[in-house]
mmCIF file of C-alpha atoms in Angstrom:
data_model
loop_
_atom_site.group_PDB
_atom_site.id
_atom_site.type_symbol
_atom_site.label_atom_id
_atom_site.label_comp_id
_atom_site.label_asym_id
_atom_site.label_seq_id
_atom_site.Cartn_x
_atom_site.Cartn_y
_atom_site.Cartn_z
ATOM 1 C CA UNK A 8 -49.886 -12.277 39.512
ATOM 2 C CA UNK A 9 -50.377 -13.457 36.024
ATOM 3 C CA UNK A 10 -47.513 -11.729 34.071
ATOM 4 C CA UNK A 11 -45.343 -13.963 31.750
ATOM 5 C CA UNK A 12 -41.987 -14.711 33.067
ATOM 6 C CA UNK A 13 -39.423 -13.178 31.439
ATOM 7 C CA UNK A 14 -35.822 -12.356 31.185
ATOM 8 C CA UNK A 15 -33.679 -8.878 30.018
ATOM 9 C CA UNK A 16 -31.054 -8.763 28.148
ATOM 10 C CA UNK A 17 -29.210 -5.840 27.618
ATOM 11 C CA UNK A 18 -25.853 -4.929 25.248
ATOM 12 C CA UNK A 19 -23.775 -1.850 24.045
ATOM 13 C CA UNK A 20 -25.480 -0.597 20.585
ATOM 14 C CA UNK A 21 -23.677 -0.012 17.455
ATOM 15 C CA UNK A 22 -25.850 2.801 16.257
ATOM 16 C CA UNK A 23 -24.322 5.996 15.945
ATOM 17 C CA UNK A 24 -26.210 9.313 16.302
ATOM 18 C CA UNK A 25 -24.573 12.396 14.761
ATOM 19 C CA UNK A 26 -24.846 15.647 13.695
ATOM 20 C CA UNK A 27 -23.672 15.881 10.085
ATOM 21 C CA UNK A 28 -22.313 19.417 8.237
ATOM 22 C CA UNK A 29 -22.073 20.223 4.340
ATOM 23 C CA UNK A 30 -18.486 20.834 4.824
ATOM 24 C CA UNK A 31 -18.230 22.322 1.106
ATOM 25 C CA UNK A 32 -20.172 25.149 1.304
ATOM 26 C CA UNK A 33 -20.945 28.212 3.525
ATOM 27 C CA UNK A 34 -21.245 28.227 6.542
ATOM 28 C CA UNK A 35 -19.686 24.678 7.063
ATOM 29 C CA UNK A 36 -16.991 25.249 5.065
ATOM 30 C CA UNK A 37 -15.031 27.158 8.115
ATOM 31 C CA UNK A 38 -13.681 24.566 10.455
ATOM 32 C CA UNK A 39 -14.073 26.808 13.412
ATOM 33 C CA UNK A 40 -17.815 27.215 12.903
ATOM 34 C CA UNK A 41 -18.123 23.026 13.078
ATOM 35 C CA UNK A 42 -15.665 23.208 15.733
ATOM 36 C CA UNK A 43 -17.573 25.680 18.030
ATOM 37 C CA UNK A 44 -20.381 22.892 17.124
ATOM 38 C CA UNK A 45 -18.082 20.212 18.185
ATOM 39 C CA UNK A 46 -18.071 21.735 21.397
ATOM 40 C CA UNK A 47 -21.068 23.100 22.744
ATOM 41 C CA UNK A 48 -22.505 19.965 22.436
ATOM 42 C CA UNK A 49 -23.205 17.974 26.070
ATOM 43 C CA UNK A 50 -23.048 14.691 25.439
ATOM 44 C CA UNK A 51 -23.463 13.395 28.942
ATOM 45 C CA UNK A 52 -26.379 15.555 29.721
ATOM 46 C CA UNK A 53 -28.331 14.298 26.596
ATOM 47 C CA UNK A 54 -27.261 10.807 27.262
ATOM 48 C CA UNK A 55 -28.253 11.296 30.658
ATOM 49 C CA UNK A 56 -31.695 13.444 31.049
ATOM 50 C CA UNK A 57 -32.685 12.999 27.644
ATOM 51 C CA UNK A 58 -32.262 9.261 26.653
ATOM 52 C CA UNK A 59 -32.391 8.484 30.392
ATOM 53 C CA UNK A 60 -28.959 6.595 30.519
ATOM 54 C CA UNK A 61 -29.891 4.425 27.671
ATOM 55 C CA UNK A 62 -27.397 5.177 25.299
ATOM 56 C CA UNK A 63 -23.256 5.718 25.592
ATOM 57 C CA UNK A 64 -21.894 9.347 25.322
ATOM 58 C CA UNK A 65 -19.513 9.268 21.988
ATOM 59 C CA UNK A 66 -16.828 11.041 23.431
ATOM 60 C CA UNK A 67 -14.283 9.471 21.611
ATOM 61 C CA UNK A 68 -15.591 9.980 18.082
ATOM 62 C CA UNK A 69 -17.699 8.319 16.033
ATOM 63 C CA UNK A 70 -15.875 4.740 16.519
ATOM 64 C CA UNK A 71 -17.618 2.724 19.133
ATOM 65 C CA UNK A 72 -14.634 0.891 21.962
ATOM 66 C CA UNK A 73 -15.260 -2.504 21.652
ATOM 67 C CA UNK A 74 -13.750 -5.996 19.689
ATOM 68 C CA UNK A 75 -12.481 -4.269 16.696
ATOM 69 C CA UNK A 76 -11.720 -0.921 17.990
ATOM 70 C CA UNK A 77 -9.643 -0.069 20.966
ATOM 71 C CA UNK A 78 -8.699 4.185 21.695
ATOM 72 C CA UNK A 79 -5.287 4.105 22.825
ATOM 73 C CA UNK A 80 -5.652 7.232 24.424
ATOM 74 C CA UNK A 81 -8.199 7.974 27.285
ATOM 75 C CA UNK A 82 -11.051 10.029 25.937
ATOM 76 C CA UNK A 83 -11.306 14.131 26.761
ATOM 77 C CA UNK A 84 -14.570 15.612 27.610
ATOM 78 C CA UNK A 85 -15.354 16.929 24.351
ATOM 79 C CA UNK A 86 -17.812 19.525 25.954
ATOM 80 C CA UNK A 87 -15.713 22.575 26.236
ATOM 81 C CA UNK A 88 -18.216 25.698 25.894
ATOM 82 C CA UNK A 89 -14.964 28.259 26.975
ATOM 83 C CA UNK A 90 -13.155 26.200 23.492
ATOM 84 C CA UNK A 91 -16.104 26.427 21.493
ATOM 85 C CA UNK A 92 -17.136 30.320 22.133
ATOM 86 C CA UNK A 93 -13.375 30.710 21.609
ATOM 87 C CA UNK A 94 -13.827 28.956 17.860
ATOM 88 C CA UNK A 95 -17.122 30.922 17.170
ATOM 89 C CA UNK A 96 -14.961 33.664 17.946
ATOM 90 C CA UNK A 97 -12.371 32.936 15.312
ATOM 91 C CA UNK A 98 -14.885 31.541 12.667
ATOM 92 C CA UNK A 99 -16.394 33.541 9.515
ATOM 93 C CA UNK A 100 -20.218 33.161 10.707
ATOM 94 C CA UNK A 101 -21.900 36.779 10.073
ATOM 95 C CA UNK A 102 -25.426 35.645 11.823
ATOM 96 C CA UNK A 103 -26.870 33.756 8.518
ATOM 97 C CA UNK A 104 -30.274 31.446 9.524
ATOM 98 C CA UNK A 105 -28.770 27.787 9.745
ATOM 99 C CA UNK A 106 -31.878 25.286 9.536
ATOM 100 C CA UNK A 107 -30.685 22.273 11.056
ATOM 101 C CA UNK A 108 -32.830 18.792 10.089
ATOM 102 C CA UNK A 109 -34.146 16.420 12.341
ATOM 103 C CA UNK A 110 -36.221 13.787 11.311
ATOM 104 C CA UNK A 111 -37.888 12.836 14.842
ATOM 105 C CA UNK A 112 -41.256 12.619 16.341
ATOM 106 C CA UNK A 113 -42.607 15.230 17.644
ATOM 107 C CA UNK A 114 -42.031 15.052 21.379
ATOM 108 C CA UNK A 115 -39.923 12.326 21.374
ATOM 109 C CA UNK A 116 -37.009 12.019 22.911
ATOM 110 C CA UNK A 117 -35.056 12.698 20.222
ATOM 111 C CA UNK A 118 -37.043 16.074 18.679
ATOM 112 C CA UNK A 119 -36.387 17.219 22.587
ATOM 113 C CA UNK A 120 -32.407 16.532 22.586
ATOM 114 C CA UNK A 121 -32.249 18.431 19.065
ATOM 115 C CA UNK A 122 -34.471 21.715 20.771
ATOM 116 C CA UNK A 123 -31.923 21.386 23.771
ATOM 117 C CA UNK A 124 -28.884 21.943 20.733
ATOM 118 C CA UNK A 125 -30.575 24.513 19.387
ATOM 119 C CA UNK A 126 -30.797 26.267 22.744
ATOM 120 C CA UNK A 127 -27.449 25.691 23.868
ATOM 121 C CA UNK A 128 -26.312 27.106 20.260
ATOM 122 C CA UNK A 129 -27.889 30.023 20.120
ATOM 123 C CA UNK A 130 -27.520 31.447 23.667
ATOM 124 C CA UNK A 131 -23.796 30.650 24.468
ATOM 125 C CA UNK A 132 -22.675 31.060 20.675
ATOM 126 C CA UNK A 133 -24.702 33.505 19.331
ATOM 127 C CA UNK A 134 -25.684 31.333 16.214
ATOM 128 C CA UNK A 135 -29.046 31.374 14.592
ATOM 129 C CA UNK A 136 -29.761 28.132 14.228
ATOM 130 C CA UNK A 137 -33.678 27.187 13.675
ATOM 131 C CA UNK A 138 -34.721 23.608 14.262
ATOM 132 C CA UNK A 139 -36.604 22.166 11.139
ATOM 133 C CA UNK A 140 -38.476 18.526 11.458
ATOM 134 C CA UNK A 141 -40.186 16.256 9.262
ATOM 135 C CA UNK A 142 -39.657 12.410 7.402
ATOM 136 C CA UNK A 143 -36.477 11.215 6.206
ATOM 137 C CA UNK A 144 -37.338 11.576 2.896
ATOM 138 C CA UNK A 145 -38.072 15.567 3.218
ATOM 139 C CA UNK A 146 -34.709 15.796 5.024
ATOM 140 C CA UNK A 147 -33.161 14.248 1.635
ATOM 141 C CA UNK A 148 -34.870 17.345 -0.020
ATOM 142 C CA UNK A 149 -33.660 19.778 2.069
ATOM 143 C CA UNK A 150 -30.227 18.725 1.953
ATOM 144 C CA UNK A 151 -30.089 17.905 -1.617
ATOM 145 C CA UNK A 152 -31.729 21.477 -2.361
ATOM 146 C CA UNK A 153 -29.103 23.290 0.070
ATOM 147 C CA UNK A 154 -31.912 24.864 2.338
ATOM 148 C CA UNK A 155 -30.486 22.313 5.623
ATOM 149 C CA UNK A 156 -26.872 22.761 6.198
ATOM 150 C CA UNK A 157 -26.735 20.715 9.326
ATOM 151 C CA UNK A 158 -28.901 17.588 10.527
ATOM 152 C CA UNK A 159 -29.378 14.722 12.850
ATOM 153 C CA UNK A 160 -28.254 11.901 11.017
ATOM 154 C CA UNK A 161 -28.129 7.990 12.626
ATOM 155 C CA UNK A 162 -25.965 4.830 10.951
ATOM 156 C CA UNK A 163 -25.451 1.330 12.144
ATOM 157 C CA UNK A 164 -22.581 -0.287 10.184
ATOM 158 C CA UNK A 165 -23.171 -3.061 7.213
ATOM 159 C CA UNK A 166 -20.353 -5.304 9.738
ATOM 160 C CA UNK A 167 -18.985 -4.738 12.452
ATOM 161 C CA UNK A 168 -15.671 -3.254 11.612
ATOM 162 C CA UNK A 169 -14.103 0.254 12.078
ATOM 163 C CA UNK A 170 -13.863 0.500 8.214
ATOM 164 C CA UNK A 171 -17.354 1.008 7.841
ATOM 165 C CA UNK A 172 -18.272 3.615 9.891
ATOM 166 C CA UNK A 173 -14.768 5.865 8.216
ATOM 167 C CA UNK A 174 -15.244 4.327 4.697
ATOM 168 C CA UNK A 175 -18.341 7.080 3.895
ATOM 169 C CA UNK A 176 -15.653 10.418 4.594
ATOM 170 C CA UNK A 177 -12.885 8.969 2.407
ATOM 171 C CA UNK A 178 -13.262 11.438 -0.199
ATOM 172 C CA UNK A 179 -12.689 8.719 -3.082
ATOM 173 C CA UNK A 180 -15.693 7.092 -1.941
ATOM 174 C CA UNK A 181 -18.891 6.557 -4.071
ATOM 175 C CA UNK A 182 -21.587 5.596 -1.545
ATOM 176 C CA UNK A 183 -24.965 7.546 -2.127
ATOM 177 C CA UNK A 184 -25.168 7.359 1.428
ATOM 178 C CA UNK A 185 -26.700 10.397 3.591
ATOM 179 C CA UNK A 186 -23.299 10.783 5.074
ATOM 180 C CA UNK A 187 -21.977 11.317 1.761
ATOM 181 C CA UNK A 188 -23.751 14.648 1.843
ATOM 182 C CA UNK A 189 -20.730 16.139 3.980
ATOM 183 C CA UNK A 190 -18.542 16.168 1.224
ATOM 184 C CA UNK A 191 -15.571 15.870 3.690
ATOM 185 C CA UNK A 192 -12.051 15.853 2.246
ATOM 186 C CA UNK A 193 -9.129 15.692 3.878
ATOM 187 C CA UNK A 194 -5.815 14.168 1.979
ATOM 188 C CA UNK A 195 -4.285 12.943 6.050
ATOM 189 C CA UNK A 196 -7.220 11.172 6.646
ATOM 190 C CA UNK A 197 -7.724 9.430 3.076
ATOM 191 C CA UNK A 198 -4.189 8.208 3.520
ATOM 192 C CA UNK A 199 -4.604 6.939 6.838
ATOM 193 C CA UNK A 200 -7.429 5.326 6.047
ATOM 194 C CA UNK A 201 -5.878 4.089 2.586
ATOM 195 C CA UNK A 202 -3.063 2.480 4.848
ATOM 196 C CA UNK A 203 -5.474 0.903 7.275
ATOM 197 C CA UNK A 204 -7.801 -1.343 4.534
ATOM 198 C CA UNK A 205 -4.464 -2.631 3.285
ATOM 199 C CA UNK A 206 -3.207 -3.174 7.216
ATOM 200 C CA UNK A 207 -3.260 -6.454 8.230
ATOM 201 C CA UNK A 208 -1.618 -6.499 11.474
ATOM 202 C CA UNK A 209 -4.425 -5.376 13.819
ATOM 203 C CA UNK A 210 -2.104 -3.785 16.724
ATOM 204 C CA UNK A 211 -1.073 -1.678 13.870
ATOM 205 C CA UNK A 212 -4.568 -1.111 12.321
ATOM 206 C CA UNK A 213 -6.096 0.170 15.276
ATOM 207 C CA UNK A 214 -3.419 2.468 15.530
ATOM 208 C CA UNK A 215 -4.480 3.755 11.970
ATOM 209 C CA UNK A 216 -8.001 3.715 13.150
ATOM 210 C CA UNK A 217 -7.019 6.099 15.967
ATOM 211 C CA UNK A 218 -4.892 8.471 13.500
ATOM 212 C CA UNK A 219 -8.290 8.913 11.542
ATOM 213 C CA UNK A 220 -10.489 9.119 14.592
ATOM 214 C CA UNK A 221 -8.072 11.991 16.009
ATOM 215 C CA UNK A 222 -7.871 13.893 12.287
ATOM 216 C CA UNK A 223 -11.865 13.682 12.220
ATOM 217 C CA UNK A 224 -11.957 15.037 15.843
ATOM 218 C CA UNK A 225 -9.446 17.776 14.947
ATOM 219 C CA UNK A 226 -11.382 19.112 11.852
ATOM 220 C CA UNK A 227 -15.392 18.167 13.240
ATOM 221 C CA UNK A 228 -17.073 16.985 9.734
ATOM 222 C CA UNK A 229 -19.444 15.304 12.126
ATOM 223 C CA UNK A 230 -20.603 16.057 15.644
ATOM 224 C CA UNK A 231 -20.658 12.013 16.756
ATOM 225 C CA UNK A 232 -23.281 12.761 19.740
ATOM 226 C CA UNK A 233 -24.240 8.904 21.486
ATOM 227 C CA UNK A 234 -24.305 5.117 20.696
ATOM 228 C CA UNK A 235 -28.147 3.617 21.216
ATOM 229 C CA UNK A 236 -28.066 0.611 24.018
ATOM 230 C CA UNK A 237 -30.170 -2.041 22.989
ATOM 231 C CA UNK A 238 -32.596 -3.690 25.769
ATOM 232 C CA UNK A 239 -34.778 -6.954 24.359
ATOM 233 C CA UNK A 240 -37.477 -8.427 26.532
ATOM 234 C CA UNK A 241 -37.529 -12.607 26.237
ATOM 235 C CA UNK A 242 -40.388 -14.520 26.995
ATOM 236 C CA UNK A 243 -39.010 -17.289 29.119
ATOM 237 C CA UNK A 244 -40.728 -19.967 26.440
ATOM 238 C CA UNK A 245 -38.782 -18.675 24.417
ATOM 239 C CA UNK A 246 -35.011 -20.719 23.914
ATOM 240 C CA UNK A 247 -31.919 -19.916 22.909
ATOM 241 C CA UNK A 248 -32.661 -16.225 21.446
ATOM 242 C CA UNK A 249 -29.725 -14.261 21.941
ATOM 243 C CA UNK A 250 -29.211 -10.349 20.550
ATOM 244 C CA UNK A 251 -26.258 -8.588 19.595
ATOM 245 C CA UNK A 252 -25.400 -5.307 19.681
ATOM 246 C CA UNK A 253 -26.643 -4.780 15.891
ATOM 247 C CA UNK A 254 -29.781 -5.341 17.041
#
C-alpha cells in the first residue's frame, strides 16, 4: 500500500526501425532481391508477439501518419510471401552468404525479431542470410568494409517534418548518416522530392510526400519495419511534465 501515485502517459513514437540495403552493389543492387525482402517481412506479427503491441506496424512506408504527413491512399498489407517468393524468383541471387547487422542485445526483443527475419528468409525464400550482432560502432565496420550488406538500422528525425526522414535517399545529399550507406538513387524520386522542399502549399506537398513514399515502396531501398510507442511513467509530484512523441 505504499507505492507512489502516479500517472501514464502514452503517445505514437517517431522512431523508425528499418532494414537498410547497399543498393549499389551485389546482391542489393537487383530490385527484386530487396523486393522479395520487402515482402516476407510480417510486420504485424513482430509488432504484435515481439514488441508486444508497443510499437505501430509501418505499413505505409517509412513516413509516420500524423500532423505533417497524411497517406492519401489506404495502406496495403505489405506482407505478401506468394509476391515476394514470386520476386526471389525473378531476382539474380545465386545462394551467396548475406550477413545481415543488428546491433541489439542479446535476447532482447529486438535480437529475437531480427532471428525471426532470418527464419522467415531463409525457409520461404531460400536465401542464406546469417544474422551477425554486435555495437553500433562494429556495424559501421562491417558496412563500411562491405562484409554486411543488409542491417537493422533505427532514426528519429532532427524535426518533425516528412523532409527529414526522405532528405537522407536524395541522391544529391551529403549527410554521413548510416542511411547514407544505401547509396539509393533514383532520378523520380530526387525530383519529387526536389519539388516538395520548394512546395509551399501543404495539400500539394503531401501529395509530393506520397509520390516519394510510393516510388520508395515500389523500388524497397529500405524495409521500413515499425514506429516505437513511447510510454513515460509521472510521479504525481511531479507538474506540468508533458512528452511528445520525440521522446
Amino acid at each position: 500500500g505504499k507505492n507512489i501515485l502516479h500517472k501514464l502517459q502514452y503517445r505514437n513514437g517517431l522512431k523508425i526501425n528499418y532494414i537498410g540495403f547497399d543498393c549499389s552493389s551485389p546482391p542489393f543492387n537487383d530490385m527484386h532481391l530487396r523486393k522479395a525482402i520487402f515482402h516476407a517481412v510480417n510486420r504485424e506479427r513482430i509488432c504484435s508477439q515481439y514488441l508486444y503491441g508497443e510499437s505501430n506496424p509501418a505499413e505505409n512506408g517509412i513516413l509516420p501518419t500524423g500532423a505533417y504527413f497524411q497517406p492519401i491512399n489506404s495502406s496495403e498489407k505489405t506482407y505478401n510471401i506468394r509476391l515476394a517468393k514470386y520476386h526471389r524468383r525473378m531476382s539474380k541471387y545465386y545462394g551467396d552468404s548475406i550477413v545481415f547487422f543488428a546491433n541489439v542485445r542479446p535476447g532482447s526483443s529486438e535480437e529475437n525479431w531480427c532471428k525471426s527475419v532470418v527464419f522467415e528468409l531463409n525457409n520461404s525464400l531460400g536465401l542464406k542470410v546469417v544474422l551477425k550482432t554486435g555495437t553500433y560502432l562494429e556495424k559501421l565496420k562491417s558496412i563500411q568494409e562491405g562484409e554486411s550488406k543488409m542491417w537493422m538500422g533505427a532514426y528519429v528525425p532532427d524535426y518533425p517534418d516528412a523532409e527529414s526522414y526522405l532528405n537522407p535517399y536524395y541522391s544529391l545529399n551529403e549527410g554521413k548518416s548510416i542511411r547514407a550507406y544505401g547509396n539509393y538513387k533514383n532520378l523520380e524520386f530526387d525530383e519529387l522530392f526536389e519539388k516538395s522542399s520548394r512546395e509551399v502549399d501543404e495539400k500539394v506537398r503531401n501529395q509530393l510526400f506520397n509520390s516519394c513514399i510510393k516510388v520508395m515502396n515500389k523500388e524497397a531501398p529500405v524495409v521500413p519495419v515499425y514506429f516505437e510507442n513511447i510510454l513515460v511513467v509521472y510521479n504525481l509530484n511531479l507538474r506540468d511534465a508533458n512528452m511528445n512523441s520525440f521522446g
